[in-house]
Short mmCIF file of C-alpha atoms and ligand atoms in Angstrom, two decimals:
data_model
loop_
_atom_site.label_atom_id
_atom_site.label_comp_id
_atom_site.label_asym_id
_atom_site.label_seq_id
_atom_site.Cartn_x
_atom_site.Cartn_y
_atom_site.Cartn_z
CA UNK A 1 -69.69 -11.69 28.33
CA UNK A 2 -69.63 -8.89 25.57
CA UNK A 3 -66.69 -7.63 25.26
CA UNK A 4 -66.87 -4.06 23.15
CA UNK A 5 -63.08 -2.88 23.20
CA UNK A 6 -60.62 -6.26 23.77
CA UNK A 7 -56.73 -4.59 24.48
CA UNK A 8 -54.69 -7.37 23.55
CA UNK A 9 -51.08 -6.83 24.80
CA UNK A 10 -47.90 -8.42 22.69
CA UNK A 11 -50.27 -9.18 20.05
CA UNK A 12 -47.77 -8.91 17.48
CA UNK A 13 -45.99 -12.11 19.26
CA UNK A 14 -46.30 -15.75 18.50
CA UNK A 15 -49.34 -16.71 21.04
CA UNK A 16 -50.93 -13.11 21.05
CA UNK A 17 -50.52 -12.95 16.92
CA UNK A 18 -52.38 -16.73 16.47
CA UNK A 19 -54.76 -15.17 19.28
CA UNK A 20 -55.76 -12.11 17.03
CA UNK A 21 -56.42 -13.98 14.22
CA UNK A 22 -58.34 -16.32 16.38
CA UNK A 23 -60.73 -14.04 17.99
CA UNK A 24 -61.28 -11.66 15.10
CA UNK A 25 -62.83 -14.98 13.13
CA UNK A 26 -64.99 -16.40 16.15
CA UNK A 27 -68.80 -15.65 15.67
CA UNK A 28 -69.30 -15.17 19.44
CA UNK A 29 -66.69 -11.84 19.29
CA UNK A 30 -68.28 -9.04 17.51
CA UNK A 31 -66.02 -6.37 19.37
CA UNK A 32 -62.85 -4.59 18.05
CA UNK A 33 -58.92 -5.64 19.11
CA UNK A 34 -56.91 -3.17 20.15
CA UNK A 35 -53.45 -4.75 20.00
CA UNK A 36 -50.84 -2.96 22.14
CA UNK A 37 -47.28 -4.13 21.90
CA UNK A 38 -44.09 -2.55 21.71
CA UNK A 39 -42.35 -4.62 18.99
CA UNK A 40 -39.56 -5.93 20.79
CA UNK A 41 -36.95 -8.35 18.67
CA UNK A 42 -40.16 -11.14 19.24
CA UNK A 43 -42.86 -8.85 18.24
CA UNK A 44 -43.53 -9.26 13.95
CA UNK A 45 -46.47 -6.69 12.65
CA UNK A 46 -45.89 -9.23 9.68
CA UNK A 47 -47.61 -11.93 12.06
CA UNK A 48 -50.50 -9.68 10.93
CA UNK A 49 -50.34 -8.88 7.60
CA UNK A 50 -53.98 -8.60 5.67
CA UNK A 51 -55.79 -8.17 9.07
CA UNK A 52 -57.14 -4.76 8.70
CA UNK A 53 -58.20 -5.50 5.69
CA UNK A 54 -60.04 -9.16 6.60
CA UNK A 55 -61.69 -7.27 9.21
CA UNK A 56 -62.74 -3.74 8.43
CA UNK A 57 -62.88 -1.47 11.39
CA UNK A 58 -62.43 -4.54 13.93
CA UNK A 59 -58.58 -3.89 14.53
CA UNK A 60 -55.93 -0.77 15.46
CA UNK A 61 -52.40 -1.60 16.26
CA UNK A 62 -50.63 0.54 18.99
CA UNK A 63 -47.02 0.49 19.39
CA UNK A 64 -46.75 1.02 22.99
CA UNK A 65 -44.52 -0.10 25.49
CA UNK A 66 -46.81 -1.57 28.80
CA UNK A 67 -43.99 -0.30 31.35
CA UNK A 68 -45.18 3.61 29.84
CA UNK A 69 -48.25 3.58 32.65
CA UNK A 70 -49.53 7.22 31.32
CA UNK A 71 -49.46 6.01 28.35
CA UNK A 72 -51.70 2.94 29.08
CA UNK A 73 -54.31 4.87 31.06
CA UNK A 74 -54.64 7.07 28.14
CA UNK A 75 -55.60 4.09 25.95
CA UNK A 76 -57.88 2.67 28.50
CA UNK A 77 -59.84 6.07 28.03
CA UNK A 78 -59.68 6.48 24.79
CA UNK A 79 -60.72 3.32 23.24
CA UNK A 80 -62.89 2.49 26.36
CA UNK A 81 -61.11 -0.56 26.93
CA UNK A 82 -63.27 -3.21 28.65
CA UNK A 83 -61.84 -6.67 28.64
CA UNK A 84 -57.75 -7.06 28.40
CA UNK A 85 -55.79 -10.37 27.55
CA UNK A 86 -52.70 -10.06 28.35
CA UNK A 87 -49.70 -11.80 26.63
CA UNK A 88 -46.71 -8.78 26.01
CA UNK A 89 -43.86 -10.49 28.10
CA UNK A 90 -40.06 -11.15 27.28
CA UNK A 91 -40.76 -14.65 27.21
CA UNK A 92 -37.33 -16.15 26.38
CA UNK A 93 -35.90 -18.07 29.58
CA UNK A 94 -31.97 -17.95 27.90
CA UNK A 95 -32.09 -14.56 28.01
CA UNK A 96 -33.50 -14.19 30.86
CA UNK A 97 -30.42 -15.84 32.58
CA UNK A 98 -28.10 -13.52 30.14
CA UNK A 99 -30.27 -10.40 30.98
CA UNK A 100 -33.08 -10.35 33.54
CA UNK A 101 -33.57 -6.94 33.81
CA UNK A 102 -36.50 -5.89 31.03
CA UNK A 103 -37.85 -9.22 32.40
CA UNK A 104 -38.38 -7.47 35.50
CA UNK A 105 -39.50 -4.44 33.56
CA UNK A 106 -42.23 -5.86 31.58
CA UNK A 107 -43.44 -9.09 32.98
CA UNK A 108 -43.60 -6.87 36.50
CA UNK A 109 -44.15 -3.22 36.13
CA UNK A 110 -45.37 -3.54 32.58
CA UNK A 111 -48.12 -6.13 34.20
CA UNK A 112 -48.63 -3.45 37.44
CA UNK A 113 -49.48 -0.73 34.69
CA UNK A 114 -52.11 -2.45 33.35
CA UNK A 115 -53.66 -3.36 36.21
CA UNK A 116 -53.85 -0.23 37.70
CA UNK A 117 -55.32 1.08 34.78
CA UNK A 118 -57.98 -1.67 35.01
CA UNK A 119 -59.02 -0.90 38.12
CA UNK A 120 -59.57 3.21 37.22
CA UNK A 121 -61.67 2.04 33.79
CA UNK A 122 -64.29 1.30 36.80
CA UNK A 123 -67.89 -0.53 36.50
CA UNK A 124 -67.78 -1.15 32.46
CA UNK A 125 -64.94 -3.28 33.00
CA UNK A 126 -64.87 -6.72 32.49
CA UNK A 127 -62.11 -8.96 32.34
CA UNK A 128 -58.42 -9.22 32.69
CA UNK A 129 -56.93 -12.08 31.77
CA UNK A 130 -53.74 -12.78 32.31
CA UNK A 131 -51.73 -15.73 29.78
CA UNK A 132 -49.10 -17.11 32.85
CA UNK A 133 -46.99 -20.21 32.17
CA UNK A 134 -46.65 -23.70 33.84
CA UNK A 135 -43.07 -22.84 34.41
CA UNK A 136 -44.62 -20.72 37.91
CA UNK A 137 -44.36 -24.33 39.56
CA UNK A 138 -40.86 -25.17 39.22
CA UNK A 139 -39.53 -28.77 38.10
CA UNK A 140 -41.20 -32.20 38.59
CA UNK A 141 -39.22 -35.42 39.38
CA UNK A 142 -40.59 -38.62 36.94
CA UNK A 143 -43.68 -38.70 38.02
CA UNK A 144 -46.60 -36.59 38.97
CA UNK A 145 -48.51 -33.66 37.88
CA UNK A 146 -48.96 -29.47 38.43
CA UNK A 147 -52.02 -28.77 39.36
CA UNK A 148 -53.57 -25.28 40.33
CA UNK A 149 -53.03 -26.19 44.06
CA UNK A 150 -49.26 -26.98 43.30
CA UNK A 151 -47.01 -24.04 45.32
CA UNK A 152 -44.97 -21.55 43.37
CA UNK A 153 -41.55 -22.14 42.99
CA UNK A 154 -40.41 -20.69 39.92
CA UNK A 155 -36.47 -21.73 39.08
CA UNK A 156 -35.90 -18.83 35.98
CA UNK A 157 -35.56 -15.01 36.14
CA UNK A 158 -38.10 -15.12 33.36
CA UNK A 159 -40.36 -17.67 35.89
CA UNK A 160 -40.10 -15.69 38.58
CA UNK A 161 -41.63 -12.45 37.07
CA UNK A 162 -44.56 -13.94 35.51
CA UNK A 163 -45.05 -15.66 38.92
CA UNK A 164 -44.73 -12.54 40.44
CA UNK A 165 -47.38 -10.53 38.16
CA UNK A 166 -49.61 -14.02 38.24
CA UNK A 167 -49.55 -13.19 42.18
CA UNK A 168 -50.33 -9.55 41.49
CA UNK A 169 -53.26 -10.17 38.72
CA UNK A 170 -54.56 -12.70 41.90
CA UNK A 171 -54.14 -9.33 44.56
CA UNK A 172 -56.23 -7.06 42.06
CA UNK A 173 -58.81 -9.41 42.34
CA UNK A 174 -58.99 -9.91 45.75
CA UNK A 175 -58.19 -6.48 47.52
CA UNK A 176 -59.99 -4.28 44.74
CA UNK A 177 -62.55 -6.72 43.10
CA UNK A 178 -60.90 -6.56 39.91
CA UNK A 179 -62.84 -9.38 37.68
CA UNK A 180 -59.97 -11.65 36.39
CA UNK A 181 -58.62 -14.69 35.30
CA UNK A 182 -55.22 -16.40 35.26
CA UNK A 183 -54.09 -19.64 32.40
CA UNK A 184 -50.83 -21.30 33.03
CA UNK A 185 -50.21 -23.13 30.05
CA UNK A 186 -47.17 -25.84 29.08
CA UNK A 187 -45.30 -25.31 25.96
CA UNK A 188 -46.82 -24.07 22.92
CA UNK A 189 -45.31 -24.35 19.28
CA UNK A 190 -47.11 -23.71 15.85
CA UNK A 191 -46.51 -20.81 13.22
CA UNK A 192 -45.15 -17.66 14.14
CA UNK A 193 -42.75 -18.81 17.01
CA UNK A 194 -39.46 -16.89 16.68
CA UNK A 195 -36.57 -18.99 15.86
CA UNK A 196 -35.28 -19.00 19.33
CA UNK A 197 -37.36 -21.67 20.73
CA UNK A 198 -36.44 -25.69 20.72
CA UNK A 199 -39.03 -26.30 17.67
CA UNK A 200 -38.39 -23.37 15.39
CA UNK A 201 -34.79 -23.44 15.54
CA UNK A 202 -34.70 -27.06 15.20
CA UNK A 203 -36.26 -27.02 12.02
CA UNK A 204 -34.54 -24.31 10.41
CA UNK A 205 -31.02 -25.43 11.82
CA UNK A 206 -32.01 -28.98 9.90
CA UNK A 207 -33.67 -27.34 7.31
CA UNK A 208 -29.88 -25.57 6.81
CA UNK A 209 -27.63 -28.28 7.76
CA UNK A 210 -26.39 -26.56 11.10
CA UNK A 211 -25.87 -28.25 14.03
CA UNK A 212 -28.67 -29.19 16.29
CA UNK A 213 -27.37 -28.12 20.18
CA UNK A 214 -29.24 -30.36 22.67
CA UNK A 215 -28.85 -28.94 26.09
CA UNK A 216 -27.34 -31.89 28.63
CA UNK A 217 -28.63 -34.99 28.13
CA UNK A 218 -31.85 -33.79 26.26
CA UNK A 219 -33.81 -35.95 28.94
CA UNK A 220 -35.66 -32.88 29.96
CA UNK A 221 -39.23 -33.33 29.17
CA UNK A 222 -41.56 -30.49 28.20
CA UNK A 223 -46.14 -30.87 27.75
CA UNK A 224 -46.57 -29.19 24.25
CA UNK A 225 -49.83 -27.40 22.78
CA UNK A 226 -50.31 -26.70 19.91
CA UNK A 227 -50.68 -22.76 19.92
CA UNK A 228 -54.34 -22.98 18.26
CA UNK A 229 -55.58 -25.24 21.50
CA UNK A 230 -53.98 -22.71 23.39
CA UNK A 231 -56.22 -20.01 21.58
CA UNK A 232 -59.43 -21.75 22.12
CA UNK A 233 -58.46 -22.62 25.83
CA UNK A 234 -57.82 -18.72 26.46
CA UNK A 235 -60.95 -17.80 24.91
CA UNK A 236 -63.11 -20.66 27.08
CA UNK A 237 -61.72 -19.05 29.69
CA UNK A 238 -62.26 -15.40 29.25
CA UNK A 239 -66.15 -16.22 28.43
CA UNK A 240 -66.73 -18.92 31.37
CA UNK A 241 -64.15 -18.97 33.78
CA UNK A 242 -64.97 -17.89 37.04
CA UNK A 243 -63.46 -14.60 38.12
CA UNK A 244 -60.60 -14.74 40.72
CA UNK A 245 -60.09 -18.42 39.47
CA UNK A 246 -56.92 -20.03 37.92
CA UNK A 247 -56.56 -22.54 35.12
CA UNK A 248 -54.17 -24.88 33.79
CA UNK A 249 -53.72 -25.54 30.36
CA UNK A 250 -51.44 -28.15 28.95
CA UNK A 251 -51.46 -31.02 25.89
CA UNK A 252 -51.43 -34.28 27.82
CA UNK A 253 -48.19 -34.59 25.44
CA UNK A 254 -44.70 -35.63 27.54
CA UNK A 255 -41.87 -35.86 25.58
CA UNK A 256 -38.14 -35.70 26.35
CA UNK A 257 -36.14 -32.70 23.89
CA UNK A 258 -34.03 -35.91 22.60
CA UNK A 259 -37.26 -37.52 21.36
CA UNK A 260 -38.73 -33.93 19.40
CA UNK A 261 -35.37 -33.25 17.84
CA UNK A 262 -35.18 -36.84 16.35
CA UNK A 263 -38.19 -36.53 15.14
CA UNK A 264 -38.16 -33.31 13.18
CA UNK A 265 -34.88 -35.17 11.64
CA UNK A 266 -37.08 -38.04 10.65
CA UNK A 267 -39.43 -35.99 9.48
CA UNK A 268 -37.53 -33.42 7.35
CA UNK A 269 -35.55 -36.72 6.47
CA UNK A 270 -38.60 -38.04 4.50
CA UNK A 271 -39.95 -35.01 3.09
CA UNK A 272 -36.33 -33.44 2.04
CA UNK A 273 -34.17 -36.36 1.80
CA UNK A 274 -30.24 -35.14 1.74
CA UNK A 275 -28.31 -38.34 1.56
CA UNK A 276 -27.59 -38.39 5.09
CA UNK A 277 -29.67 -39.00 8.11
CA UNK A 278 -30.17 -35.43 9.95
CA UNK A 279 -29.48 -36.77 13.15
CA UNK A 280 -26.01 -36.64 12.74
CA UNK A 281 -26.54 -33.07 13.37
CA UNK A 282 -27.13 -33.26 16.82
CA UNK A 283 -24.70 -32.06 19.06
CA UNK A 284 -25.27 -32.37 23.23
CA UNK A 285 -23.90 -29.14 24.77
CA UNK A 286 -23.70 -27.81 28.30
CA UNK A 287 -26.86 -27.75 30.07
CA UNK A 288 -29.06 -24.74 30.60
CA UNK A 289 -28.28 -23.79 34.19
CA UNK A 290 -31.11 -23.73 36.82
CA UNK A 291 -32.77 -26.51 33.75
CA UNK A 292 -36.30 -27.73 34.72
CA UNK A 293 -35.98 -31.10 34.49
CA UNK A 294 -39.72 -32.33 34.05
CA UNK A 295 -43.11 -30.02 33.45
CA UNK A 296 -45.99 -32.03 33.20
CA UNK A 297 -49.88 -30.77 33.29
CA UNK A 298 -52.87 -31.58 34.77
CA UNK A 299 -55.54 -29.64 33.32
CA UNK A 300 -58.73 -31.87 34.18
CA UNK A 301 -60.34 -28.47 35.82
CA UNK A 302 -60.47 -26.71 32.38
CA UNK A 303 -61.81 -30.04 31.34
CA UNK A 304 -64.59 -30.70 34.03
CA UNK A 305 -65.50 -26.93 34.49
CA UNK A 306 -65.15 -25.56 30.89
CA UNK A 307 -65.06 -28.20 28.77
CA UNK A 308 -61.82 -27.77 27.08
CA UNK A 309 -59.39 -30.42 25.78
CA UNK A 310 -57.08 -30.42 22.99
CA UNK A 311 -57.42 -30.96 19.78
CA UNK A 312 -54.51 -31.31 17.92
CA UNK A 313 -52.37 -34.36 18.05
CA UNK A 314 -48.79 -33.90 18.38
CA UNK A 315 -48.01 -35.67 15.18
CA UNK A 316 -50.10 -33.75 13.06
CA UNK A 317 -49.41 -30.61 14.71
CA UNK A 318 -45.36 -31.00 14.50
CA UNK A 319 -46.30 -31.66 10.57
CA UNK A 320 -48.22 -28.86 9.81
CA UNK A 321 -45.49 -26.59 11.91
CA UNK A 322 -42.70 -27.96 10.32
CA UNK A 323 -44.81 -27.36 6.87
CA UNK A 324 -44.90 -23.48 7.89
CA UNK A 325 -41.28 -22.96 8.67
CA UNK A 326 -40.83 -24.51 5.31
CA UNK A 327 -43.16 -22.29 3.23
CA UNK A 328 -42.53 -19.75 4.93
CA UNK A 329 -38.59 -18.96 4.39
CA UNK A 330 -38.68 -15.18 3.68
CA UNK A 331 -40.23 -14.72 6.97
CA UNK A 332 -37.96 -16.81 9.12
CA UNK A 333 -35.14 -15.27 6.55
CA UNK A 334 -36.17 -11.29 7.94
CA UNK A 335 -37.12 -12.64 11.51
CA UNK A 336 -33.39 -14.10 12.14
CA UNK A 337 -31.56 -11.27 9.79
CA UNK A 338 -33.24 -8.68 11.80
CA UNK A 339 -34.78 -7.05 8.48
CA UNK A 340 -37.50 -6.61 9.42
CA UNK A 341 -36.76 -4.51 12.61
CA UNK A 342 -35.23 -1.99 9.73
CA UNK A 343 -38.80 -2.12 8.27
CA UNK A 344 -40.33 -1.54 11.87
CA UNK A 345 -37.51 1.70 12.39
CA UNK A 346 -39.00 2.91 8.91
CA UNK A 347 -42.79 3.10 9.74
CA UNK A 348 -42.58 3.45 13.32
CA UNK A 349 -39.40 5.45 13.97
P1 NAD B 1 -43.22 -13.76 22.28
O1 NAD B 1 -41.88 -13.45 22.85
O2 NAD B 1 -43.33 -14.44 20.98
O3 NAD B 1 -44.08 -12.40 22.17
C1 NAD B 1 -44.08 -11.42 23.17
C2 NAD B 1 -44.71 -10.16 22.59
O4 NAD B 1 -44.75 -9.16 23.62
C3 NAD B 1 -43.91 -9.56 21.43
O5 NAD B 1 -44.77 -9.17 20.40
C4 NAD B 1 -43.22 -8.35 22.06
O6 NAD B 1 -42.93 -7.32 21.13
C5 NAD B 1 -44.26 -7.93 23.09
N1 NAD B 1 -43.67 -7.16 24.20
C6 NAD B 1 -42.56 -7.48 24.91
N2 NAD B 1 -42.32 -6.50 25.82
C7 NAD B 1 -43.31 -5.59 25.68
C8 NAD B 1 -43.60 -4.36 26.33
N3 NAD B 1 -42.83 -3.88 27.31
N4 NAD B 1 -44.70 -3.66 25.95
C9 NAD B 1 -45.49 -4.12 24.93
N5 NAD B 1 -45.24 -5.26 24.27
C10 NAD B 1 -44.16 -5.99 24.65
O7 NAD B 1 -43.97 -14.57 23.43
P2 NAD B 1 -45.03 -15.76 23.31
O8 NAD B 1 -44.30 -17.03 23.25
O9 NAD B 1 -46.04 -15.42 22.30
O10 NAD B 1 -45.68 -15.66 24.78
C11 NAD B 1 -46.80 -14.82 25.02
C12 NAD B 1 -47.22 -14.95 26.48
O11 NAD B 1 -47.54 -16.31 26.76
C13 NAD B 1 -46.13 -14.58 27.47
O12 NAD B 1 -46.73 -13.90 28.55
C14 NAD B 1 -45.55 -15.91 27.93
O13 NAD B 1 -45.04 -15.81 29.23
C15 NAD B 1 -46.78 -16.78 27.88
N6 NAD B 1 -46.56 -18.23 27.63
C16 NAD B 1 -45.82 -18.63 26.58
C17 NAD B 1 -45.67 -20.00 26.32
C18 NAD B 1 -44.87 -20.52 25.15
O14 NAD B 1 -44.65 -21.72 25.06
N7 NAD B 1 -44.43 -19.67 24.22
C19 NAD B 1 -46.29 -20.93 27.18
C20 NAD B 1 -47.03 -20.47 28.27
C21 NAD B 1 -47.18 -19.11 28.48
O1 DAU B 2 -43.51 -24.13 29.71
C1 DAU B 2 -43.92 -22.94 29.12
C2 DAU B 2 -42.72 -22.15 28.67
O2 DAU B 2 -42.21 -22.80 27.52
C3 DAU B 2 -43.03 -20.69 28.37
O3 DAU B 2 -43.43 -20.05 29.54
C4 DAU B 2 -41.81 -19.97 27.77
O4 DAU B 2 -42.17 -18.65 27.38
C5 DAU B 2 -41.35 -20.75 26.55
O5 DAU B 2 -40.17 -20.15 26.03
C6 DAU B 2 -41.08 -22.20 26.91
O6 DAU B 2 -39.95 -22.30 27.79
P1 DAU B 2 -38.86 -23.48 27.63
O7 DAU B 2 -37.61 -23.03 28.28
O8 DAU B 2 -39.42 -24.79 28.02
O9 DAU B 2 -38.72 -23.47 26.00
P2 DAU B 2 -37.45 -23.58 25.04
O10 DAU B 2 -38.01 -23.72 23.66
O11 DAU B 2 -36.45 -22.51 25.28
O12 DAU B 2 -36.83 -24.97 25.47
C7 DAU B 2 -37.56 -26.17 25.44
C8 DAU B 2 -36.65 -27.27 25.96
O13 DAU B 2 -35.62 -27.50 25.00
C9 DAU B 2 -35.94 -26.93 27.26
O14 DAU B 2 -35.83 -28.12 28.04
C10 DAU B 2 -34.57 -26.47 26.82
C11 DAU B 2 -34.32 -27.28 25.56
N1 DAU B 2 -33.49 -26.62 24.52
C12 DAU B 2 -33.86 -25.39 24.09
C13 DAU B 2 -33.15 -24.75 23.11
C14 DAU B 2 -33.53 -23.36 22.64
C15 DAU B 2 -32.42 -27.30 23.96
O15 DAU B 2 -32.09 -28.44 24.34
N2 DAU B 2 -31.69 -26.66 22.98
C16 DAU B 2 -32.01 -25.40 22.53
O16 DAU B 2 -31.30 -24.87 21.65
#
C-alpha cells in the first residue's frame, strides 16, 4: 500500500504523537502526515517539537476539531487525503464517568465525520484505520482471554463510544465497501502520556512525595504495551491487514495496579534514594465505579497473520519511561500547570 496523503487524527496525543514520529522515520512511508487534532487538555504540539524541521515538507499540523464535518471534507479535498489512522478520542475513562458528553461527541460523531468523508474521497482511497481499545469487551474473571470473537460489552461511557464508532468503522466497510481496519489494543504507557494515567502520575506523585491513590484493592489487573510496540503493530496492520478485518493487540504482560505502583517505588527508590521507602506513599481509596476488574489479551492473530509480537519487555520499558518523566520535568511541569494551553491560546487563538 502507498499511502500519498496519511490524515492522522489526535496526533498531537500520547499514541498518535509516538505514531508520527514513528511513521515519518520508517523507510517503507515516503508520503506526507497530515495531523488533525483539536488540542484538547491531552493534545501537546510540544509532543512534536523539531518535526517539521527533521522532515522537510513531510508534515502540516491542522488544528481541527473531527466533530466540525465541513470542515473535515474540506481537508479530505484539499490535501487529497488517502489513507486515515485514526486516534483523536477523549480517552480518559475518569472523566468519562464525571463528564460523558464530548465522549459522545468525539469518539461518536467526531468518528461518523470522518467516515463519511472517507467514503466521498472515492476510488483513490485507501485505508481507514481505526486505533479501538480492549476495553470494547468488558471485564474478565481470573482466567481467560479477549479474543476478536469475544462479544462487546463495554462497562465505561468512554468504552461504550469507541465500541460504538468500532461498530460504525465495521458498517462503512460492509454496507459501502469502505477499505478498513480496526486494532483493539490493552494498555499502553511510554513518553508523552499525560499525567492522568496510572503510570505517569505514579511517577511524578513519587517523584514529588505525594500520595500514591490506589483505587480499591489495586487487584485490578491491566496487559501493558509499550506505546512503540503499539506503533509498529498499527503500522503492520495498515500495510497487511486484511480490509474489513479486526485485530487485537496486547503485551502478553498481566499485572495487578498494586504490583506496577510498588514497583515504580522500588525503582525510583534505587535511582533517587530519599531515606524512606516510597511505598509508604500509597494510599487505597474508593474504587473506580463500574472498575474492570481483569483485561487480558490474546493477540496470536496479529501474530500468525502479520507477524507481530512485542518487543519491549516490561522491565526495560517501565525503566526507560520512568527515565523520561524524569528528564523531562519542564514538560510534565507545563502539561499539569496548564502552561502550555496559554502557549496553544497564543498561536492558535
Ligand atoms: P490522548 O488523550 O493522549 O490523546 C487524544 C488526542 O486526541 C489529543 O491530542 C486530543 O487533543 C485529540 N482530540 C480529542 N478530541 C478531539 C477532537 N474532537 N478533534 C480532534 N482531536 C481531538 O489519547 P491516547 O492515549 O493517545 O489514545 C489515542 C487513541 O488510542 C484513542 O482513540 C484511545 O481510545 C486509543 N487507545 C488508547 C490506549 C491507551 O492505553 N492510552 C489503549 C488502547 C487504545
Ligand atoms: O485498556 C486500554 C485502555 O487503557 C485505554 O482504552 C484507555 O484510553 C486508557 O486510559 C487505559 O484505561 P485504564 O482505565 O485501564 O487506564 P488508567 O491509567 O486510568 O488506569 C489503569 C488502572 O489503574 C485501572 O485499573 C485504574 C487504576 N488506577 C488509575 C488511576 C489513574 C488507580 O488505581 N489509581 C489511579 O490514580
Amino acid at each position: 500500500m502507498e499511502v500519498k496523503n496519511l490524515l492522522v487524527t489526535g496526533g498531537c496525543g500520547f499514541i498518535g504523537s509516538n505514531f508520527v514520529r514513528y511513521i515519518l522515520s520508517r523507510e517503507d512511508f515516503s508520503g506526507r502526515v497530515i495531523n488533525v487534532d483539536k488540542l484538547t487538555y491531552a493534545g501537546n504540539p510540544e509532543n512534536l517539537a523539531g518535526i517539521e524541521e527533521a522532515f522537510p515538507g513531510r508534515y502540516v499540523f491542522l488544528r481541527v476539531d473531527i466533530c466540525d464535518a465541513e470542515a473535515m471534507e474540506k481537508i479530505f479535498s484539499e490535501f487529497e487525503i488517502d489513507a486515515v489512522c485514526h486516534f483523536a478520542a477523549e480517552s480518559h475513562v475518569d472523566r468519562s464517568i464525571k463528564r460523558p458528553e464530548s465522549f459522545i461527541q468525539t469518539n461518536i460523531v467526531g468518528t461518523f465525520n470522518l467516515l463519511e468523508a472517507a467514503k466521498k474521497a472515492g476510488d483513490s482511497f485507501k485505508l481507514f484505520h481505526h486505533i479501538s481499545t480492549d476495553e470494547v469487551y468488558g471485564s474478565l474473571g481470573p482466567t481467560g482471554f479477549f479474543t476478536e470473537e469475544t462479544p462487546y460489552r463495554p462497562n465505561s461511557p468512554y468504552s461504550a463510544s469507541k465500541a460504538a464508532s468500532d461498530h460504525l468503522v465495521r458498517a462503512y466497510h460492509e454496507t459501502y465497501g469502505l477499505p478498513t481496519t480496526i486494532s483493539n489494543c490493552s494498555n499502553n504507557y511510554g513518553p508523552y502520556q499525560f499525567p492522568e494515567k496510572l503510570i505517569p502520575l505514579m511517577i511524578l506523585n513519587a517523584l514529588e512525595g505525594r500520595p500514591l491513590p490506589v483505587y480499591g484493592d489495586g487487584k485490578n489487573v491491566r496487559d501493558w504495551l509499550y506505546v512503540v510496540d503499539h506503533c509498529e503493530a498499527i503500522w503492520t496492520i495498515m500495510k497487511e491487514g486484511r480490509r474489513g478485518d479486526t485485530y487485537n493487540v496486547g503485551g502478553n504482560c498481566e499485572r495487578e495496579n498494586i504490583t506496577i505502583v510498588e514497583l515504580i517505588c522500588d525503582l525510583l527508590d534505587e535511582k533517587f534514594p530519599c531515606g524512606t521507602s516510597r511505598r509508604s506513599l500509597i494510599t487505597f481509596v474508593p474504587d473506580r465505579p463500574g472498575h474492570d476488574r481483569r483485561y487480558a489479551i490474546d493477540f496470536s492473530k496479529i501474530r500468525r497473520e502479520l507477524g507481530w509480537s512485542p518487543r519491549e519487555s516490561f522491565e526495560s520499558g517501565l525503566k526507560k519511561t520512568i527515565n523520561w518523566y524524569v528528564e523531562n520535568r519542564a514538560w510534565t511541569e507545563r502539561v499539569r500547570s496548564g502552561e502550555y494551553q496559554a502557549w496553544i491560546k497564543e498561536h492558535y487563538g
